[in-house]
mmCIF file of C-alpha atoms in Angstrom:
data_model
loop_
_atom_site.group_PDB
_atom_site.id
_atom_site.type_symbol
_atom_site.label_atom_id
_atom_site.label_comp_id
_atom_site.label_asym_id
_atom_site.label_seq_id
_atom_site.Cartn_x
_atom_site.Cartn_y
_atom_site.Cartn_z
ATOM 1 C CA MET A 28 24.565 -141.374 32.001
ATOM 2 C CA GLY A 29 27.841 -140.058 33.468
ATOM 3 C CA TYR A 30 30.203 -142.576 35.027
ATOM 4 C CA ILE A 31 31.484 -140.896 38.205
ATOM 5 C CA LEU A 32 34.983 -141.980 39.180
ATOM 6 C CA SER A 33 36.787 -140.846 42.342
ATOM 7 C CA PHE A 34 40.544 -141.064 42.809
ATOM 8 C CA THR A 35 41.002 -141.588 46.529
ATOM 9 C CA ASN A 36 43.579 -142.550 49.131
ATOM 10 C CA GLN A 37 43.839 -140.885 52.524
ATOM 11 C CA LYS A 38 47.628 -141.066 52.238
ATOM 12 C CA GLY A 39 49.177 -138.022 50.593
ATOM 13 C CA GLY A 40 51.871 -138.168 47.921
ATOM 14 C CA VAL A 41 50.637 -141.308 46.165
ATOM 15 C CA GLY A 42 50.049 -139.736 42.743
ATOM 16 C CA LYS A 43 46.309 -139.282 43.240
ATOM 17 C CA THR A 44 46.000 -135.799 41.709
ATOM 18 C CA THR A 45 48.482 -136.579 38.916
ATOM 19 C CA SER A 46 46.394 -139.637 38.054
ATOM 20 C CA ALA A 47 43.049 -137.792 38.162
ATOM 21 C CA VAL A 48 44.338 -134.946 35.955
ATOM 22 C CA ASN A 49 46.051 -137.157 33.373
ATOM 23 C CA VAL A 50 43.195 -139.659 33.118
ATOM 24 C CA ALA A 51 40.701 -136.778 32.720
ATOM 25 C CA LEU A 52 42.737 -135.276 29.863
ATOM 26 C CA SER A 53 43.324 -138.690 28.249
ATOM 27 C CA LEU A 54 39.557 -139.300 28.284
ATOM 28 C CA GLY A 55 38.986 -135.820 26.873
ATOM 29 C CA VAL A 56 41.390 -136.283 23.961
ATOM 30 C CA SER A 57 39.758 -139.690 23.343
ATOM 31 C CA GLU A 58 36.571 -137.642 22.726
ATOM 32 C CA GLU A 59 34.857 -138.887 25.869
ATOM 33 C CA LYS A 60 33.023 -135.847 27.292
ATOM 34 C CA THR A 61 34.718 -135.465 30.694
ATOM 35 C CA LEU A 62 34.326 -133.218 33.741
ATOM 36 C CA LEU A 63 37.205 -132.963 36.234
ATOM 37 C CA ILE A 64 36.116 -131.936 39.746
ATOM 38 C CA ASP A 65 38.790 -130.756 42.161
ATOM 39 C CA LEU A 66 37.471 -131.677 45.619
ATOM 40 C CA ASP A 67 40.804 -131.151 47.377
ATOM 41 C CA PRO A 68 41.337 -127.902 49.370
ATOM 42 C CA GLN A 69 44.975 -127.933 48.203
ATOM 43 C CA ALA A 70 43.576 -127.256 44.683
ATOM 44 C CA ASN A 71 46.441 -129.086 42.975
ATOM 45 C CA ALA A 72 44.230 -130.483 40.202
ATOM 46 C CA THR A 73 43.082 -126.926 39.446
ATOM 47 C CA THR A 74 46.653 -125.608 39.149
ATOM 48 C CA GLY A 75 47.646 -128.774 37.249
ATOM 49 C CA VAL A 76 45.379 -127.769 34.332
ATOM 50 C CA MET A 77 45.712 -123.991 34.751
ATOM 51 C CA ASP A 78 47.434 -123.548 31.381
ATOM 52 C CA ILE A 79 44.629 -125.224 29.432
ATOM 53 C CA THR A 80 41.507 -123.905 31.224
ATOM 54 C CA ASP A 81 39.757 -120.551 31.400
ATOM 55 C CA LYS A 82 39.904 -118.571 34.648
ATOM 56 C CA PRO A 83 37.310 -120.126 37.030
ATOM 57 C CA MET A 84 34.466 -117.761 37.949
ATOM 58 C CA ALA A 85 33.228 -120.025 40.765
ATOM 59 C CA THR A 86 34.425 -123.140 42.583
ATOM 60 C CA ILE A 87 33.174 -126.394 44.097
ATOM 61 C CA TYR A 88 32.984 -124.562 47.453
ATOM 62 C CA ASP A 89 30.294 -122.243 46.014
ATOM 63 C CA VAL A 90 28.406 -125.293 44.768
ATOM 64 C CA LEU A 91 28.522 -127.326 47.999
ATOM 65 C CA ILE A 92 28.134 -124.555 50.572
ATOM 66 C CA LYS A 93 26.491 -121.600 48.796
ATOM 67 C CA ASP A 94 24.027 -123.639 46.698
ATOM 68 C CA LEU A 95 25.355 -122.280 43.398
ATOM 69 C CA PRO A 96 24.077 -124.485 40.521
ATOM 70 C CA ILE A 97 27.027 -126.612 39.388
ATOM 71 C CA LYS A 98 26.537 -125.552 35.744
ATOM 72 C CA ASP A 99 27.603 -122.039 36.823
ATOM 73 C CA ALA A 100 30.875 -123.374 38.248
ATOM 74 C CA ILE A 101 31.935 -125.322 35.145
ATOM 75 C CA THR A 102 35.031 -123.903 33.450
ATOM 76 C CA SER A 103 35.865 -124.737 29.822
ATOM 77 C CA SER A 104 39.255 -125.935 28.626
ATOM 78 C CA LYS A 105 41.096 -125.726 25.300
ATOM 79 C CA PHE A 106 39.701 -129.189 24.579
ATOM 80 C CA PRO A 107 36.000 -129.372 23.670
ATOM 81 C CA HIS A 108 35.577 -132.674 25.555
ATOM 82 C CA LEU A 109 37.152 -131.569 28.855
ATOM 83 C CA ASP A 110 35.686 -129.233 31.516
ATOM 84 C CA LEU A 111 36.714 -128.374 35.084
ATOM 85 C CA VAL A 112 35.052 -127.496 38.373
ATOM 86 C CA ALA A 113 37.866 -125.776 40.243
ATOM 87 C CA SER A 114 38.805 -125.696 43.923
ATOM 88 C CA THR A 115 40.382 -123.064 46.174
ATOM 89 C CA HIS A 116 41.701 -123.048 49.740
ATOM 90 C CA ASP A 117 38.202 -121.899 50.832
ATOM 91 C CA LEU A 118 37.269 -125.565 50.690
ATOM 92 C CA VAL A 119 39.198 -126.139 53.943
ATOM 93 C CA GLY A 120 36.189 -124.787 55.852
ATOM 94 C CA ALA A 121 33.695 -126.943 53.948
ATOM 95 C CA GLU A 122 34.306 -129.972 56.186
ATOM 96 C CA ILE A 123 32.985 -127.988 59.169
ATOM 97 C CA GLU A 124 30.249 -126.163 57.239
ATOM 98 C CA LEU A 125 28.870 -129.401 55.771
ATOM 99 C CA VAL A 126 28.186 -130.749 59.283
ATOM 100 C CA SER A 127 25.156 -128.484 59.730
ATOM 101 C CA ILE A 128 23.649 -129.260 56.294
ATOM 102 C CA MET A 129 20.738 -131.718 56.106
ATOM 103 C CA ALA A 130 21.700 -135.042 54.424
ATOM 104 C CA ARG A 131 25.261 -133.718 54.292
ATOM 105 C CA GLU A 132 26.742 -136.928 52.801
ATOM 106 C CA TYR A 133 24.514 -136.522 49.727
ATOM 107 C CA GLN A 134 25.340 -132.870 48.998
ATOM 108 C CA LEU A 135 27.682 -133.556 46.052
ATOM 109 C CA LYS A 136 25.414 -136.259 44.623
ATOM 110 C CA LYS A 137 22.497 -133.822 44.714
ATOM 111 C CA CYS A 138 24.580 -131.122 42.988
ATOM 112 C CA LEU A 139 25.707 -133.473 40.195
ATOM 113 C CA LYS A 140 22.192 -134.642 39.342
ATOM 114 C CA SER A 141 21.472 -131.800 36.905
ATOM 115 C CA ILE A 142 24.645 -132.294 34.788
ATOM 116 C CA LYS A 143 25.369 -136.016 35.139
ATOM 117 C CA ASP A 144 23.829 -136.927 31.769
ATOM 118 C CA LYS A 145 25.906 -134.339 29.898
ATOM 119 C CA TYR A 146 29.177 -136.189 30.526
ATOM 120 C CA ALA A 147 30.492 -139.666 29.750
ATOM 121 C CA PHE A 148 32.873 -139.399 32.724
ATOM 122 C CA ILE A 149 33.044 -137.241 35.842
ATOM 123 C CA ILE A 150 36.475 -137.533 37.491
ATOM 124 C CA ILE A 151 36.766 -136.450 41.147
ATOM 125 C CA ASP A 152 40.110 -135.730 42.804
ATOM 126 C CA CYS A 153 39.500 -136.387 46.520
ATOM 127 C CA PRO A 154 41.398 -134.832 49.433
ATOM 128 C CA PRO A 155 43.969 -137.015 51.250
ATOM 129 C CA SER A 156 41.621 -137.739 54.159
ATOM 130 C CA LEU A 157 38.482 -139.702 54.989
ATOM 131 C CA GLY A 158 36.444 -136.648 56.019
ATOM 132 C CA LEU A 159 33.064 -135.401 54.796
ATOM 133 C CA LEU A 160 34.375 -134.266 51.395
ATOM 134 C CA THR A 161 35.660 -137.756 50.596
ATOM 135 C CA ILE A 162 32.449 -139.336 51.943
ATOM 136 C CA ASN A 163 30.493 -137.015 49.605
ATOM 137 C CA ALA A 164 32.625 -138.173 46.668
ATOM 138 C CA LEU A 165 32.160 -141.864 47.528
ATOM 139 C CA THR A 166 28.402 -141.400 47.954
ATOM 140 C CA ALA A 167 28.151 -139.743 44.527
ATOM 141 C CA SER A 168 30.499 -142.129 42.679
ATOM 142 C CA SER A 169 29.933 -145.120 40.437
ATOM 143 C CA ALA A 170 33.409 -146.404 41.351
ATOM 144 C CA ILE A 171 36.772 -145.478 42.838
ATOM 145 C CA ILE A 172 40.386 -145.889 41.778
ATOM 146 C CA ILE A 173 42.922 -146.297 44.584
ATOM 147 C CA PRO A 174 46.447 -145.134 43.659
ATOM 148 C CA ILE A 175 49.195 -146.828 45.709
ATOM 149 C CA GLN A 176 52.835 -145.806 45.499
ATOM 150 C CA SER A 177 55.478 -148.518 45.004
ATOM 151 C CA GLU A 178 57.174 -147.824 48.320
ATOM 152 C CA TYR A 179 57.525 -149.249 51.796
ATOM 153 C CA TYR A 180 54.314 -148.906 53.872
ATOM 154 C CA ALA A 181 52.298 -148.823 50.611
ATOM 155 C CA LEU A 182 49.467 -150.834 52.131
ATOM 156 C CA GLU A 183 49.519 -148.950 55.431
ATOM 157 C CA GLY A 184 46.180 -147.275 56.100
ATOM 158 C CA LEU A 185 44.447 -149.062 53.222
ATOM 159 C CA GLY A 186 42.446 -151.174 55.670
ATOM 160 C CA GLN A 187 40.857 -147.980 56.994
ATOM 161 C CA LEU A 188 40.021 -146.797 53.457
ATOM 162 C CA LEU A 189 38.505 -150.158 52.487
ATOM 163 C CA ASN A 190 36.489 -150.188 55.708
ATOM 164 C CA THR A 191 35.133 -146.700 54.854
ATOM 165 C CA VAL A 192 34.242 -147.943 51.348
ATOM 166 C CA ARG A 193 32.348 -150.891 52.880
ATOM 167 C CA LEU A 194 30.436 -148.558 55.233
ATOM 168 C CA VAL A 195 29.500 -146.269 52.329
ATOM 169 C CA GLN A 196 28.367 -149.310 50.317
ATOM 170 C CA ARG A 197 26.232 -150.494 53.215
ATOM 171 C CA HIS A 198 24.624 -147.198 54.218
ATOM 172 C CA LEU A 199 24.985 -144.529 51.504
ATOM 173 C CA ASN A 200 25.780 -145.964 48.064
ATOM 174 C CA LYS A 201 25.087 -149.651 47.479
ATOM 175 C CA LYS A 202 26.301 -149.431 43.858
ATOM 176 C CA LEU A 203 29.807 -148.153 44.697
ATOM 177 C CA GLU A 204 32.547 -150.369 43.227
ATOM 178 C CA ILE A 205 36.337 -150.441 43.198
ATOM 179 C CA ALA A 206 37.193 -149.886 39.518
ATOM 180 C CA GLY A 207 40.794 -150.722 40.221
ATOM 181 C CA VAL A 208 43.980 -150.277 42.212
ATOM 182 C CA LEU A 209 46.765 -148.351 40.490
ATOM 183 C CA MET A 210 50.484 -148.747 41.184
ATOM 184 C CA THR A 211 52.272 -145.384 40.887
ATOM 185 C CA MET A 212 55.934 -144.290 41.081
ATOM 186 C CA TYR A 213 57.021 -147.761 39.947
ATOM 187 C CA ASP A 214 60.748 -148.214 39.301
ATOM 188 C CA ASN A 215 61.628 -151.568 37.747
ATOM 189 C CA ARG A 216 65.303 -151.093 38.694
ATOM 190 C CA LEU A 217 64.386 -151.412 42.370
ATOM 191 C CA ASN A 218 63.730 -154.716 44.117
ATOM 192 C CA LEU A 219 61.509 -152.823 46.570
ATOM 193 C CA SER A 220 59.124 -151.783 43.746
ATOM 194 C CA LYS A 221 58.880 -155.410 42.601
ATOM 195 C CA GLN A 222 58.255 -156.644 46.157
ATOM 196 C CA VAL A 223 55.516 -154.042 46.755
ATOM 197 C CA LEU A 224 53.920 -154.931 43.391
ATOM 198 C CA GLU A 225 53.838 -158.630 44.393
ATOM 199 C CA GLU A 226 52.320 -157.747 47.761
ATOM 200 C CA VAL A 227 49.608 -155.540 46.226
ATOM 201 C CA GLN A 228 48.939 -158.158 43.524
ATOM 202 C CA GLY A 229 48.470 -160.845 46.171
ATOM 203 C CA TYR A 230 46.075 -158.623 48.125
ATOM 204 C CA PHE A 231 43.954 -157.115 45.318
ATOM 205 C CA LYS A 232 44.357 -159.774 42.574
ATOM 206 C CA ASP A 233 42.390 -158.818 39.403
ATOM 207 C CA LYS A 234 41.463 -155.394 40.840
ATOM 208 C CA LEU A 235 45.059 -154.273 40.159
ATOM 209 C CA PHE A 236 45.437 -152.457 36.840
ATOM 210 C CA LYS A 237 47.934 -154.122 34.489
ATOM 211 C CA THR A 238 49.238 -150.655 33.597
ATOM 212 C CA LEU A 239 51.945 -149.422 35.972
ATOM 213 C CA ILE A 240 52.710 -145.702 36.320
ATOM 214 C CA HIS A 241 56.495 -145.512 36.246
ATOM 215 C CA ARG A 242 58.528 -142.991 38.208
ATOM 216 C CA ASN A 243 59.102 -140.223 35.678
ATOM 217 C CA VAL A 244 60.678 -136.759 35.899
ATOM 218 C CA ARG A 245 58.317 -135.332 33.263
ATOM 219 C CA LEU A 246 55.285 -136.333 35.362
ATOM 220 C CA SER A 247 56.713 -134.399 38.308
ATOM 221 C CA GLU A 248 57.560 -131.335 36.219
ATOM 222 C CA ALA A 249 54.265 -131.011 34.316
ATOM 223 C CA PRO A 250 52.091 -129.504 37.136
ATOM 224 C CA SER A 251 54.476 -126.563 37.600
ATOM 225 C CA PHE A 252 53.697 -125.614 33.970
ATOM 226 C CA GLY A 253 49.934 -125.932 34.586
ATOM 227 C CA LYS A 254 49.697 -128.828 32.124
ATOM 228 C CA PRO A 255 48.963 -132.555 32.297
ATOM 229 C CA ALA A 256 51.941 -134.740 31.262
ATOM 230 C CA LEU A 257 50.322 -135.551 27.917
ATOM 231 C CA LEU A 258 50.618 -131.888 26.872
ATOM 232 C CA TYR A 259 53.929 -131.198 28.601
ATOM 233 C CA ASP A 260 55.733 -134.108 26.944
ATOM 234 C CA ALA A 261 53.500 -136.534 25.036
ATOM 235 C CA SER A 262 56.412 -138.888 24.298
ATOM 236 C CA SER A 263 57.398 -139.279 27.974
ATOM 237 C CA LYS A 264 56.994 -142.611 29.739
ATOM 238 C CA GLY A 265 54.537 -141.037 32.219
ATOM 239 C CA ALA A 266 52.249 -139.654 29.500
ATOM 240 C CA MET A 267 52.210 -142.990 27.666
ATOM 241 C CA ASP A 268 51.482 -144.849 30.912
ATOM 242 C CA TYR A 269 48.380 -142.698 31.495
ATOM 243 C CA MET A 270 47.146 -143.184 27.915
ATOM 244 C CA ASN A 271 47.511 -146.964 28.418
ATOM 245 C CA LEU A 272 45.735 -146.749 31.778
ATOM 246 C CA THR A 273 42.845 -144.830 30.195
ATOM 247 C CA GLU A 274 42.516 -147.489 27.512
ATOM 248 C CA GLU A 275 42.445 -150.198 30.180
ATOM 249 C CA LEU A 276 39.914 -148.222 32.223
ATOM 250 C CA LEU A 277 37.598 -147.827 29.208
ATOM 251 C CA GLN A 278 37.729 -151.600 28.664
ATOM 252 C CA ARG A 279 36.883 -152.233 32.323
ATOM 253 C CA VAL A 280 33.884 -149.923 32.514
ATOM 254 C CA SER A 281 32.423 -150.502 29.040
#
């Protein structure tokens, strides 16, 4: 049975897509059959693995709005344990188009039903908003990971996200859990990073992953080459951080 994991935070620029892409690849190279779904209209997860995947013939927009079976939108990668369902900018209109669909919050869950058992993990990269696409992801998910950047205002807006999670748990998906909170862009030379870490630790306690994702140039460069950090520079601090995170995640969900 596939464990469906959404990376979500309505704040942009927190390392959400970088985390989704690198965890998906790390799971794949660990021989965990993994599907990465790009649910963000910006399609950054799609371009972030462009160098290692085939050209997509269909996208998540076709699946959600045009009723294309999701198996026909799955794109293979160079790794036998990693597949992709791509996104394009067409997905911008999906928020409006979903409104008129019956049981619109369950559309993604319904689409995933036929392939869920074929994967150990399904990783969803959510858009930076709390609209219908994100609600669909939360309704379909087993759990979420919340990336938070180690910067001022890190916790701003999180109350709204946690409130949305509680509403989804109450009305749409009683089994939804928070798998963990992930600190990204951490710089141990900065007092600010340490202060934010303490604040987040005090708020989330054992939900905070022990693994910290350090600020790393290689992590920032990798997407422009269409590769996850692990393939761009496997020895970089960023790549090693994501391998450690994946190990910790596997321990948490096993």
